[in-house]
PDB file of C-alpha atoms in Angstrom:
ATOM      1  CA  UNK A 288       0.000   0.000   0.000  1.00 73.00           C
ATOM      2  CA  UNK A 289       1.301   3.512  -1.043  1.00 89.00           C
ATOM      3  CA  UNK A 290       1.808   5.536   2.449  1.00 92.00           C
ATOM      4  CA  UNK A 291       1.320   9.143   1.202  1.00 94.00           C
ATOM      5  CA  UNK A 292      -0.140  10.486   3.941  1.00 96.00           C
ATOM      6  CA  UNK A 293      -0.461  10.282   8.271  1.00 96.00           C
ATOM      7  CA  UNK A 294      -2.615   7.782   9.090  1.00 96.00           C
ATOM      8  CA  UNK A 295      -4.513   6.478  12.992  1.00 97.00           C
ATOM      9  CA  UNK A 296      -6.538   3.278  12.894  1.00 98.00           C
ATOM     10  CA  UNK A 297      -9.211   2.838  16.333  1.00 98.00           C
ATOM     11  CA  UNK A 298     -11.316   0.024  16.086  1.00 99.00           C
ATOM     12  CA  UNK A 299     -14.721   0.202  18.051  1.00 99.00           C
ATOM     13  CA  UNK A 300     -17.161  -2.719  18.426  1.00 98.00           C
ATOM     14  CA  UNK A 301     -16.741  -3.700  14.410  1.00 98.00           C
ATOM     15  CA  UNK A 302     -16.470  -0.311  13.479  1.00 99.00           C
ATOM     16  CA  UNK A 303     -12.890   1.094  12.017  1.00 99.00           C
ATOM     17  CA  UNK A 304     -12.112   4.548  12.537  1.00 99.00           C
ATOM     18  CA  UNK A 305      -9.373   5.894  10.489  1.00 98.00           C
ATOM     19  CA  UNK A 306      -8.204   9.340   9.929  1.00 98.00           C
ATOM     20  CA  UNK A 307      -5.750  12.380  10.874  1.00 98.00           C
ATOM     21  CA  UNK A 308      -6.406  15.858  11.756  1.00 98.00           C
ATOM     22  CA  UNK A 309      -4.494  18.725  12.669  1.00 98.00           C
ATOM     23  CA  UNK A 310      -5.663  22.144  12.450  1.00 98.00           C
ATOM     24  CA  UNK A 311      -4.476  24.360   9.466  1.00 97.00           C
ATOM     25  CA  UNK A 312      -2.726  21.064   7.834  1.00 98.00           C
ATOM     26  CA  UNK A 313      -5.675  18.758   6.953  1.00 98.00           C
ATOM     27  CA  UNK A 314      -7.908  16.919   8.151  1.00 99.00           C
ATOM     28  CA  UNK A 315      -9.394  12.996   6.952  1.00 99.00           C
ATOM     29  CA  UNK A 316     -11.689  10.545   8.162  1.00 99.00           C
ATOM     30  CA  UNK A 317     -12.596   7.102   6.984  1.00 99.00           C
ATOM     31  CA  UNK A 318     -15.384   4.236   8.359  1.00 99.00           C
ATOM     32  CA  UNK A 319     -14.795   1.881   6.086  1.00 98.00           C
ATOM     33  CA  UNK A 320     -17.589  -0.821   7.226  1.00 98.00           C
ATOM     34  CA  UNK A 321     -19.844   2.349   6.692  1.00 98.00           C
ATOM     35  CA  UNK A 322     -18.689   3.180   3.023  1.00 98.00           C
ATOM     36  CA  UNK A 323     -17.889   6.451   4.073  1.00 99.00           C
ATOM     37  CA  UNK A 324     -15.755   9.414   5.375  1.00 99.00           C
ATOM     38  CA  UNK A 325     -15.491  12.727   6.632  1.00 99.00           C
ATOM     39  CA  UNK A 326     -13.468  15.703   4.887  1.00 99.00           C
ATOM     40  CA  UNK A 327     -10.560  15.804   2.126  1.00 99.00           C
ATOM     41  CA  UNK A 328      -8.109  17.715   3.528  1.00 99.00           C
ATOM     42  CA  UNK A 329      -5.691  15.288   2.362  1.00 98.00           C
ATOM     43  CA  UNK A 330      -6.399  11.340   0.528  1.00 98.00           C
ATOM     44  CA  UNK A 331      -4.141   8.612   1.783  1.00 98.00           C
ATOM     45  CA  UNK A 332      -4.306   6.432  -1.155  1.00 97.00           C
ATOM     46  CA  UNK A 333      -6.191   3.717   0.440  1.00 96.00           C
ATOM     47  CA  UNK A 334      -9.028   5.859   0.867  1.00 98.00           C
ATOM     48  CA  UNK A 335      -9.863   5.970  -2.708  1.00 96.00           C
ATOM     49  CA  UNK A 336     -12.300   2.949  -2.568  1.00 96.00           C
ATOM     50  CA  UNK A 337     -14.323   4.972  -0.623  1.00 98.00           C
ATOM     51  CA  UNK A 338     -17.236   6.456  -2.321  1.00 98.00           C
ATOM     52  CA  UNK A 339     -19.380   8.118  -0.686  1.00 99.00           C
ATOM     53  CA  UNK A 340     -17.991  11.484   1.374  1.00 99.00           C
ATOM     54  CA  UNK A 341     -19.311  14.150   3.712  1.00 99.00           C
ATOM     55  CA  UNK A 342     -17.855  17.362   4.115  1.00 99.00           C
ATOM     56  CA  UNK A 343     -18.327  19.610   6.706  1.00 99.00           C
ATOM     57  CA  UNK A 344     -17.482  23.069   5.381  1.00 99.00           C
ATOM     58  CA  UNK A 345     -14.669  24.395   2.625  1.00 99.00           C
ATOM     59  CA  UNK A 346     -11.574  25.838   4.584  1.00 99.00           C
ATOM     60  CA  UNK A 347      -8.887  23.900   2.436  1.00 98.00           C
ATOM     61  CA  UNK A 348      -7.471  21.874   5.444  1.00 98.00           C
ATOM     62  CA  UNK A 349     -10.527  20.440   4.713  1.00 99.00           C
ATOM     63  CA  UNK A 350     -11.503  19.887   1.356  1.00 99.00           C
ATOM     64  CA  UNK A 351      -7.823  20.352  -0.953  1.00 98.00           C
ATOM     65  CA  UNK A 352      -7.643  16.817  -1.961  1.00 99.00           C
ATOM     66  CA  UNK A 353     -11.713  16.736  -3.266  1.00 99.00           C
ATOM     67  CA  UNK A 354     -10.411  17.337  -6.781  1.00 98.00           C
ATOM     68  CA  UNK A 355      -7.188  14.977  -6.651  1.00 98.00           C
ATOM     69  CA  UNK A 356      -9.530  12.323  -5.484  1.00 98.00           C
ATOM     70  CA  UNK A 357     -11.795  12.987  -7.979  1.00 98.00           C
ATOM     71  CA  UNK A 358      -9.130  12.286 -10.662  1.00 98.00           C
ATOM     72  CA  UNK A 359      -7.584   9.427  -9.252  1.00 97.00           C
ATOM     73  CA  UNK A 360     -10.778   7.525  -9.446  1.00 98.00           C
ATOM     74  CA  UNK A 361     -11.534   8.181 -13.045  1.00 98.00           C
ATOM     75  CA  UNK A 362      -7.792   7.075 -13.523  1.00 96.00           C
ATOM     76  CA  UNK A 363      -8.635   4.170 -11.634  1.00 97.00           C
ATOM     77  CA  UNK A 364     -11.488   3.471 -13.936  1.00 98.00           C
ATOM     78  CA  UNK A 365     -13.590   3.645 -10.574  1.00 98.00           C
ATOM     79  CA  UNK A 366     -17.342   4.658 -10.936  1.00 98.00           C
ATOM     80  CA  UNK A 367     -17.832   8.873  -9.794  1.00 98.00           C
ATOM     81  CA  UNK A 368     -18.093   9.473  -6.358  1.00 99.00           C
ATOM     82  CA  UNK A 369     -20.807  11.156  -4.142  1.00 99.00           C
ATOM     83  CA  UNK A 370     -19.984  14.319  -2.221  1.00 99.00           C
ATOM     84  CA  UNK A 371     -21.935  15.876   0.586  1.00 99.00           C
ATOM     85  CA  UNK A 372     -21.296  19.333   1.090  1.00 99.00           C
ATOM     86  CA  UNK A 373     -23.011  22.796   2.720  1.00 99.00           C
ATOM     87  CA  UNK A 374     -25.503  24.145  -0.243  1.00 98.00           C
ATOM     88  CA  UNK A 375     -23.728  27.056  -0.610  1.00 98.00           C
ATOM     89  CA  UNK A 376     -20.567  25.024  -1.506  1.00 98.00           C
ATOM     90  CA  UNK A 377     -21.994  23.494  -4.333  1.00 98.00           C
ATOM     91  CA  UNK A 378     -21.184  26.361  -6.818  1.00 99.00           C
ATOM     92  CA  UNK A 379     -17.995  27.498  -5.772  1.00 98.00           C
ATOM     93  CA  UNK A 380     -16.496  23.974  -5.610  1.00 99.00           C
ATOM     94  CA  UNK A 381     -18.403  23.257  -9.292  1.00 99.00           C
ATOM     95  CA  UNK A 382     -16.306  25.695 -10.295  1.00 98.00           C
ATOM     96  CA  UNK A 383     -13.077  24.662  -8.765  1.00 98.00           C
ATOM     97  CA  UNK A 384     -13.664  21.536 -10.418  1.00 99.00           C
ATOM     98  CA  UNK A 385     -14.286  22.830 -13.829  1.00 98.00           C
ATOM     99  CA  UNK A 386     -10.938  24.849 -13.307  1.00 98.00           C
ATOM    100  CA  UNK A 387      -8.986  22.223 -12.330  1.00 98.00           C
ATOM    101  CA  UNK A 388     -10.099  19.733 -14.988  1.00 98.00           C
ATOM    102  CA  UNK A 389      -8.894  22.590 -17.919  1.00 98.00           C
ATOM    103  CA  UNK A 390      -5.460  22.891 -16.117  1.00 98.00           C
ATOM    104  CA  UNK A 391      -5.319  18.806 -15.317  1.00 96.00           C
ATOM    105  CA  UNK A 392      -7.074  18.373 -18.785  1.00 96.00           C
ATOM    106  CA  UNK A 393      -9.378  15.647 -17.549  1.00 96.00           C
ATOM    107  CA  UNK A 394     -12.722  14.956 -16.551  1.00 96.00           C
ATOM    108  CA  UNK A 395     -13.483  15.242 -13.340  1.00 98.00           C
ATOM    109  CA  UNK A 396     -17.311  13.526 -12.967  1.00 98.00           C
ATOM    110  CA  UNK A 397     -18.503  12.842  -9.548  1.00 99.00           C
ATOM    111  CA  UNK A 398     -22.257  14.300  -7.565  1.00 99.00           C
ATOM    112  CA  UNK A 399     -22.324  16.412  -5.303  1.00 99.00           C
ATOM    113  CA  UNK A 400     -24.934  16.782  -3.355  1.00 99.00           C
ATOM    114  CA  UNK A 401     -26.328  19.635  -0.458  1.00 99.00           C
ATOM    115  CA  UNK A 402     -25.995  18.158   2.977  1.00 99.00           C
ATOM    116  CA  UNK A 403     -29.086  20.365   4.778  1.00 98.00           C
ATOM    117  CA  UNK A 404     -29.335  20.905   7.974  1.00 98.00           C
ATOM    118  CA  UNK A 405     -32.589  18.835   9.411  1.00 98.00           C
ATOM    119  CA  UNK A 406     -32.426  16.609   6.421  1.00 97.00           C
ATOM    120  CA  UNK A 407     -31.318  12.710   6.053  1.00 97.00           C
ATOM    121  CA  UNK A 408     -29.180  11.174   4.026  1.00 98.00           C
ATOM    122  CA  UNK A 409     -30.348   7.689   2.696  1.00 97.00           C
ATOM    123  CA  UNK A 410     -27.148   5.887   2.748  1.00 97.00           C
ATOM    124  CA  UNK A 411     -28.981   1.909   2.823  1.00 96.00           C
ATOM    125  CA  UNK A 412     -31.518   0.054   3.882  1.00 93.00           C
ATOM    126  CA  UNK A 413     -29.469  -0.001   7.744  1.00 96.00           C
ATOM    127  CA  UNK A 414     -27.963   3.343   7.850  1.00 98.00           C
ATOM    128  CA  UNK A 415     -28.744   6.737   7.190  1.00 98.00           C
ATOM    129  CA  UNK A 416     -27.023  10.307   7.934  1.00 99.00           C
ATOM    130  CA  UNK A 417     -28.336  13.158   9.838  1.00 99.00           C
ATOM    131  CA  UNK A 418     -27.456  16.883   9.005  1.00 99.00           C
ATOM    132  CA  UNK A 419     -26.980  19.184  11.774  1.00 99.00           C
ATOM    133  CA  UNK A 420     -25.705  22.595  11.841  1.00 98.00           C
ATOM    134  CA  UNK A 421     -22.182  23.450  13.327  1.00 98.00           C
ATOM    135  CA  UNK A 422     -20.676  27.014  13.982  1.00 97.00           C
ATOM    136  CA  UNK A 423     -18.017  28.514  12.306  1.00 98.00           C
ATOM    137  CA  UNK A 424     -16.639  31.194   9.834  1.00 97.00           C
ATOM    138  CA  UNK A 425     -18.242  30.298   7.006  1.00 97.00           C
ATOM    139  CA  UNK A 426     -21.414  28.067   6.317  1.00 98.00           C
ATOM    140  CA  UNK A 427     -20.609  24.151   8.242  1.00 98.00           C
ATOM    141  CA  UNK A 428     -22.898  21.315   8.892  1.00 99.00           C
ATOM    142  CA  UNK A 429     -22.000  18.393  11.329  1.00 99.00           C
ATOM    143  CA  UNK A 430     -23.248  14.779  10.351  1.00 99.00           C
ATOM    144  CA  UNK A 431     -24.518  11.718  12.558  1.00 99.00           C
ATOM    145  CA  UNK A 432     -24.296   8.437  10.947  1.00 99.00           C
ATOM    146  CA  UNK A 433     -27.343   6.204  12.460  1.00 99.00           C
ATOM    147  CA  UNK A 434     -27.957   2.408  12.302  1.00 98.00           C
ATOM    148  CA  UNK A 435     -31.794   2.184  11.819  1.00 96.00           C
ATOM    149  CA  UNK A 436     -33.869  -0.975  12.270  1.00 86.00           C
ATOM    150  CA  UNK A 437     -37.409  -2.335  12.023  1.00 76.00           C
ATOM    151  CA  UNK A 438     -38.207  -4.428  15.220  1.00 73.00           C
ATOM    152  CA  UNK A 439     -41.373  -5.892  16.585  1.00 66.00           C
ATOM    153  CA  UNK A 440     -43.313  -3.530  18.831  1.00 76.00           C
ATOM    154  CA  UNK A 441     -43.795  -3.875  22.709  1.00 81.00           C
ATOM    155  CA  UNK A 442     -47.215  -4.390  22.553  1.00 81.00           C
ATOM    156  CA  UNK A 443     -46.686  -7.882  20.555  1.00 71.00           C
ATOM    157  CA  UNK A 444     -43.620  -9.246  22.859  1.00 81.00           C
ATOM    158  CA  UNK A 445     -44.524 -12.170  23.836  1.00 77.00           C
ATOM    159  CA  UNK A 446     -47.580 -13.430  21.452  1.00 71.00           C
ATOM    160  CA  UNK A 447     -46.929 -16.823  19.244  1.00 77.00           C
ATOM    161  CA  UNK A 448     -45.386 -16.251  16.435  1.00 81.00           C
ATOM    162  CA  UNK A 449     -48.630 -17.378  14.649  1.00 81.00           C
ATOM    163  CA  UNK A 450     -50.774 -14.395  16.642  1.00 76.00           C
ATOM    164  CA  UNK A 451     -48.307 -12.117  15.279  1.00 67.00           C
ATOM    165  CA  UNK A 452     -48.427 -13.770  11.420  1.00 82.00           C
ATOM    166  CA  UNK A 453     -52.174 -13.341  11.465  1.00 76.00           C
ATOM    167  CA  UNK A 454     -51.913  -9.381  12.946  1.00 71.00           C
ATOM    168  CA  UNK A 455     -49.537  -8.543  10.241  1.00 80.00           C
ATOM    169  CA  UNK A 456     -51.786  -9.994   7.424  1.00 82.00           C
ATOM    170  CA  UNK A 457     -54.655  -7.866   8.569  1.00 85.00           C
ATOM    171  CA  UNK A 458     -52.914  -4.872   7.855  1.00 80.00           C
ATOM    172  CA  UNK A 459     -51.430  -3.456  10.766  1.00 79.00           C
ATOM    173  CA  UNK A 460     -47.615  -2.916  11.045  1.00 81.00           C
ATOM    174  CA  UNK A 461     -45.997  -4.997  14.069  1.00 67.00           C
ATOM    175  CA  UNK A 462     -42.378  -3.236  13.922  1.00 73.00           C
ATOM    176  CA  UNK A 463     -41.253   0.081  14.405  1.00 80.00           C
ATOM    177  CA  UNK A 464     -38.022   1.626  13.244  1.00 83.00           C
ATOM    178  CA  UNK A 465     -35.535   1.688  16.073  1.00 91.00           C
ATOM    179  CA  UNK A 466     -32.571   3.841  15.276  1.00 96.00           C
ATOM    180  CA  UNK A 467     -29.077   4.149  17.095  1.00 98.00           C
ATOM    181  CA  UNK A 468     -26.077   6.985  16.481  1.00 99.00           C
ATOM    182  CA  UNK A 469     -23.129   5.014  15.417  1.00 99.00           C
ATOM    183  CA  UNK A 470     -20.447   7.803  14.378  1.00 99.00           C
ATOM    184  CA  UNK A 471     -21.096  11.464  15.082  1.00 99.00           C
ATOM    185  CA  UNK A 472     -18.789  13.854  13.314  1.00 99.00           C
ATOM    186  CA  UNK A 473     -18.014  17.905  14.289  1.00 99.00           C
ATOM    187  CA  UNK A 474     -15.657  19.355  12.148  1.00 97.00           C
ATOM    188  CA  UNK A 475     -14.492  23.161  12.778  1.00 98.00           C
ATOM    189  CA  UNK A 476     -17.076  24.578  15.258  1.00 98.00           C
ATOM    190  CA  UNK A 477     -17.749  26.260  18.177  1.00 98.00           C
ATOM    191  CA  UNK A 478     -19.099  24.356  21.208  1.00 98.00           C
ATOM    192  CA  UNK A 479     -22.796  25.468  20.039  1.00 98.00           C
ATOM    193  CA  UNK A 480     -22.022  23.116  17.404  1.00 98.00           C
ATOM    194  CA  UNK A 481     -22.742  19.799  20.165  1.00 98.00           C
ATOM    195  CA  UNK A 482     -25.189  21.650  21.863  1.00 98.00           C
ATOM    196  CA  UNK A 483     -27.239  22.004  18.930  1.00 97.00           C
ATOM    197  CA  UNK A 484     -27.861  17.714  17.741  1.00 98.00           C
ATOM    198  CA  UNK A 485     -28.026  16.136  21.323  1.00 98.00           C
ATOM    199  CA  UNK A 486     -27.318  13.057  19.178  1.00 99.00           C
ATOM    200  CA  UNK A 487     -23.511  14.224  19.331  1.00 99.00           C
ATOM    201  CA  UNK A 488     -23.592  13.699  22.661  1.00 99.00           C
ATOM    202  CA  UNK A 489     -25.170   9.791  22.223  1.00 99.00           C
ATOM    203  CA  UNK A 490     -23.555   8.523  19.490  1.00 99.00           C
ATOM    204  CA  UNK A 491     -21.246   5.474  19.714  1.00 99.00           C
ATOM    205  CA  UNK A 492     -17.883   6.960  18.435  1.00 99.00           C
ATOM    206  CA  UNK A 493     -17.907  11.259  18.391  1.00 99.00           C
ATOM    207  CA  UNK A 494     -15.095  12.668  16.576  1.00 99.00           C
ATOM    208  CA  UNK A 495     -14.789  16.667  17.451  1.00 99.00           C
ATOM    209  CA  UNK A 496     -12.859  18.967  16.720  1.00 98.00           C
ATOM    210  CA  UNK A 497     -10.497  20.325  20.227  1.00 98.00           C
ATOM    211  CA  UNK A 498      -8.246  22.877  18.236  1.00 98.00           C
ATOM    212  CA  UNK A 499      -7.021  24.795  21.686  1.00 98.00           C
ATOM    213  CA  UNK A 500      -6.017  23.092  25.342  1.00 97.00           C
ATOM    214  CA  UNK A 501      -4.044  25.897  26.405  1.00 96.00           C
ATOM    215  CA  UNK A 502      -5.020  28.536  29.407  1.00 89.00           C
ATOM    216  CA  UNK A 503      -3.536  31.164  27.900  1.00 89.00           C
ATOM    217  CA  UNK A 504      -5.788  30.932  24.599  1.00 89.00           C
ATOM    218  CA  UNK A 505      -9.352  32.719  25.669  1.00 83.00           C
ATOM    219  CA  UNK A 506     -12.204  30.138  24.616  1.00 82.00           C
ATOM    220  CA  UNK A 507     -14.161  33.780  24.027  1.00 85.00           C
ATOM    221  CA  UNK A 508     -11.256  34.732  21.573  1.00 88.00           C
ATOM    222  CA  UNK A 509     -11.180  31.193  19.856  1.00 94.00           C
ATOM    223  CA  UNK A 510     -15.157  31.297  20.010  1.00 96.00           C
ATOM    224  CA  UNK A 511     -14.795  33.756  17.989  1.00 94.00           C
ATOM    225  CA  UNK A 512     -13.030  32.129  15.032  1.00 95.00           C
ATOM    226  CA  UNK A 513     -15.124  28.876  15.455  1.00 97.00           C
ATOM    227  CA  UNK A 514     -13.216  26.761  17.094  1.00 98.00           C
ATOM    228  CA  UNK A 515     -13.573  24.652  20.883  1.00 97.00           C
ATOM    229  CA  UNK A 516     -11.036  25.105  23.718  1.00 97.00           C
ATOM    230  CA  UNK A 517     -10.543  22.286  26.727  1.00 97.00           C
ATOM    231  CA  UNK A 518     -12.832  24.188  28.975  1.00 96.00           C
ATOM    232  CA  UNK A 519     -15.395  23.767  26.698  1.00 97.00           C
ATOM    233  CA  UNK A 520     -15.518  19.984  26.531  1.00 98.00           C
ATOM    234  CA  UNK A 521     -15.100  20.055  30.317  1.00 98.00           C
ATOM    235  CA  UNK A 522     -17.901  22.499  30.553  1.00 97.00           C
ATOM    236  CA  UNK A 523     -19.779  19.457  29.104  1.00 98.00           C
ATOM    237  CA  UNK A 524     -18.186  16.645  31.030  1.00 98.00           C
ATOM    238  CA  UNK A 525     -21.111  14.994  32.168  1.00 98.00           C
ATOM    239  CA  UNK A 526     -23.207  15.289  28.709  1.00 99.00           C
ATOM    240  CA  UNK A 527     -20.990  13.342  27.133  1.00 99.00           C
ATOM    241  CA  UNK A 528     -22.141   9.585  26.910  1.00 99.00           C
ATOM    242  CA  UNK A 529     -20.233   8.527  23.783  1.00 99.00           C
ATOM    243  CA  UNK A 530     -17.933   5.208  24.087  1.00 99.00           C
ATOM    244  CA  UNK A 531     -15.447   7.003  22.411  1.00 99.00           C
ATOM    245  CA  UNK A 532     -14.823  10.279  21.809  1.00 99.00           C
ATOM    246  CA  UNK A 533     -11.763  11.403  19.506  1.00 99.00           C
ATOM    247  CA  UNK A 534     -10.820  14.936  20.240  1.00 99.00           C
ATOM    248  CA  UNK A 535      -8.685  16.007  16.886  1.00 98.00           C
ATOM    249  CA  UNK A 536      -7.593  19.200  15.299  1.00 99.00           C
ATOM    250  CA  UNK A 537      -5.647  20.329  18.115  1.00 99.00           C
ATOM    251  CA  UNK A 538      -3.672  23.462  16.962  1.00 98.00           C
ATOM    252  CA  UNK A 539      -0.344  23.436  15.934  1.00 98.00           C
ATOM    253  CA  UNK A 540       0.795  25.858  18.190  1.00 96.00           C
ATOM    254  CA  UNK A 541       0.854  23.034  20.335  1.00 98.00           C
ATOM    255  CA  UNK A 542       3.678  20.272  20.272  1.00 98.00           C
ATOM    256  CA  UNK A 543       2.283  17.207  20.765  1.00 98.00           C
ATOM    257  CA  UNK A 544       4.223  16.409  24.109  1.00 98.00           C
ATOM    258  CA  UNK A 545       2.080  19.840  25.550  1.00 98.00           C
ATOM    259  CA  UNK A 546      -1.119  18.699  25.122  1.00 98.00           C
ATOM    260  CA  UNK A 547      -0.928  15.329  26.525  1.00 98.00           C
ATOM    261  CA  UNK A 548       0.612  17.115  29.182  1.00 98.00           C
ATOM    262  CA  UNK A 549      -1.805  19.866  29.471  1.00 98.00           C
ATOM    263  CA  UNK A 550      -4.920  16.607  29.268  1.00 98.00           C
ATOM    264  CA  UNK A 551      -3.377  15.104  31.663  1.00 98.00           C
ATOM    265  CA  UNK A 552      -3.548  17.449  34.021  1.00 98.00           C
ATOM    266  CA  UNK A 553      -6.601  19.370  33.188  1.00 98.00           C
ATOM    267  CA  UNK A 554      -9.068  15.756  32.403  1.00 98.00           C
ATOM    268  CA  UNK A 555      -6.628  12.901  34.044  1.00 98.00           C
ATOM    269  CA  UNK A 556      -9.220  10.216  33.579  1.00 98.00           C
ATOM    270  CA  UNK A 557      -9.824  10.844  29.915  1.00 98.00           C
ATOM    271  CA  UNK A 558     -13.181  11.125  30.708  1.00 98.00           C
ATOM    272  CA  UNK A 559     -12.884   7.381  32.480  1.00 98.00           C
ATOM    273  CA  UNK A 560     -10.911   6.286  29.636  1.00 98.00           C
ATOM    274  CA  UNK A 561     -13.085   7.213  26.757  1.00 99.00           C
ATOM    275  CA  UNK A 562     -11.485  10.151  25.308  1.00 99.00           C
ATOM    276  CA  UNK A 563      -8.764   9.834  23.361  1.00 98.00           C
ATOM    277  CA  UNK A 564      -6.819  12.548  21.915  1.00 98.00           C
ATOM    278  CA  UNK A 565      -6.272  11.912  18.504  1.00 98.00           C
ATOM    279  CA  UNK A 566      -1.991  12.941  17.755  1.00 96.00           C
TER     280      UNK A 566
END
């Protein structure tokens, strides 16, 4: 496999979680038993299989590599991906795309599609995707990837199988849809950016953005700009009832070393082992 780019593999109760983030440099996210992923920033080669991508907003440590993937799967001879992006994306990236392909000269065919806030996503007959809206310096969306199922109602638990047969032939519907949050991704955002899909808080795996740790960065200041600091996410210490959460996009004012120094100290028990800081 061609390494051309940083790469962290989690793996979570059958789900794989693979990606890298860092804020200003790029930022990548793969669930390959979901057929999906979050951002381009950058495409570790691998990642081109993938099909089927959601983007949060267009700051370019986000979204550079959308045309380069693009291109390397009609190279591949690989059908033309699906992108999910803000609506008001859609035209300005159209046109990046019809730029690039006169200075690549080569097609670039792939869908992209408006990811609205309050809408679903159909991804399958298991799974679909959630828009939410996230807070930052230009138009961003934040996306929740459910596992939905149909499963027999409480009033019939317990009847005969038989009972059950003949209630369903008569026309009345025995199973409800039972969803669960899987993977719930926040790309750049302010804190408001949780607070607003309680599903965030819920979902199996959350991946969120933690771009400052450090006291002497003002969360007001960094509000400001659309980004989380530390205090926030301890603010919220208790609403958090994720498995795993994967705090990414630290800034890179920070050296590595600092801010699992700085977690260590501030959030010892990694929210009782849950969080993991993703470096």
């Amino acid at each position: 496999m061609i390494d051309n780019a940083p790469l962290r593999t989690f793996v979570h109760k059958g789900l794989t979680i693979e990606g890298y983030s860092r804020a200003a440099v790029q930022s990548y996210w793969r669930i390959p038993e979901l057929k999906l992923g979050f951002d381009l920033g950058a495409q570790p080669w691998g990642f081109m299989a993938t099909s089927t991508w959601f983007i949060s907003h267009t700051h370019l440590d986000h979204i550079a590599a959308l045309p380069v993937y693009v291109a390397r799967r009609r190279m591949m001879k690989m059908e033309p991906p699906t992108i999910y992006l803000p609506e008001t994306a859609i035209e300005p990236i159209e046109k990046l795309l019809r730029a690039v392909s006169r200075l690549d000269r080569g097609r670039l065919p792939c869908t992209l599609l408006p990811a609205v806030p309050g809408e679903e996503i159909e991804l399958s007959r298991e799974h679909v995707v959630t828009v939410s809206n996230t807070y930052h310096t230009l138009p961003s969306v934040g996306y929740v990837v459910w596992d939905r199922r149909r499963k027999l109602k409480q009033e019939f638990h317990g009847l005969p199988s038989d009972t059950i047969r003949t209630i369903r032939l008569s026309g009345i519907d025995v199973t409800q849809e039972v969803r669960v949050p899987l993977v719930a991704y926040l790309g750049d955002s302010t804190p408001e950016g949780l607070d607003a899909c309680p599903a965030m808080f819920e979902a199996m795996i959350l991946i969120t953005e933690l771009t400052f740790v450090a006291h002497s960065h003002r969360k007001e200041k960094i509000h400001k700009f659309g980004h989380m600091h530390l205090d926030d996410l301890l603010a919220r210490r208790e609403q958090f009832q994720n498995e795993v959460v994967i705090a990414t996009h630290f800034s890179t004012r920070y050296t590595d070393e600092r801010i699992r120094r700085i977690l260590a100290k501030r959030i010892p028990d990694m929210l009782d082992g849950r969080l993991q800081a993703w470096l």
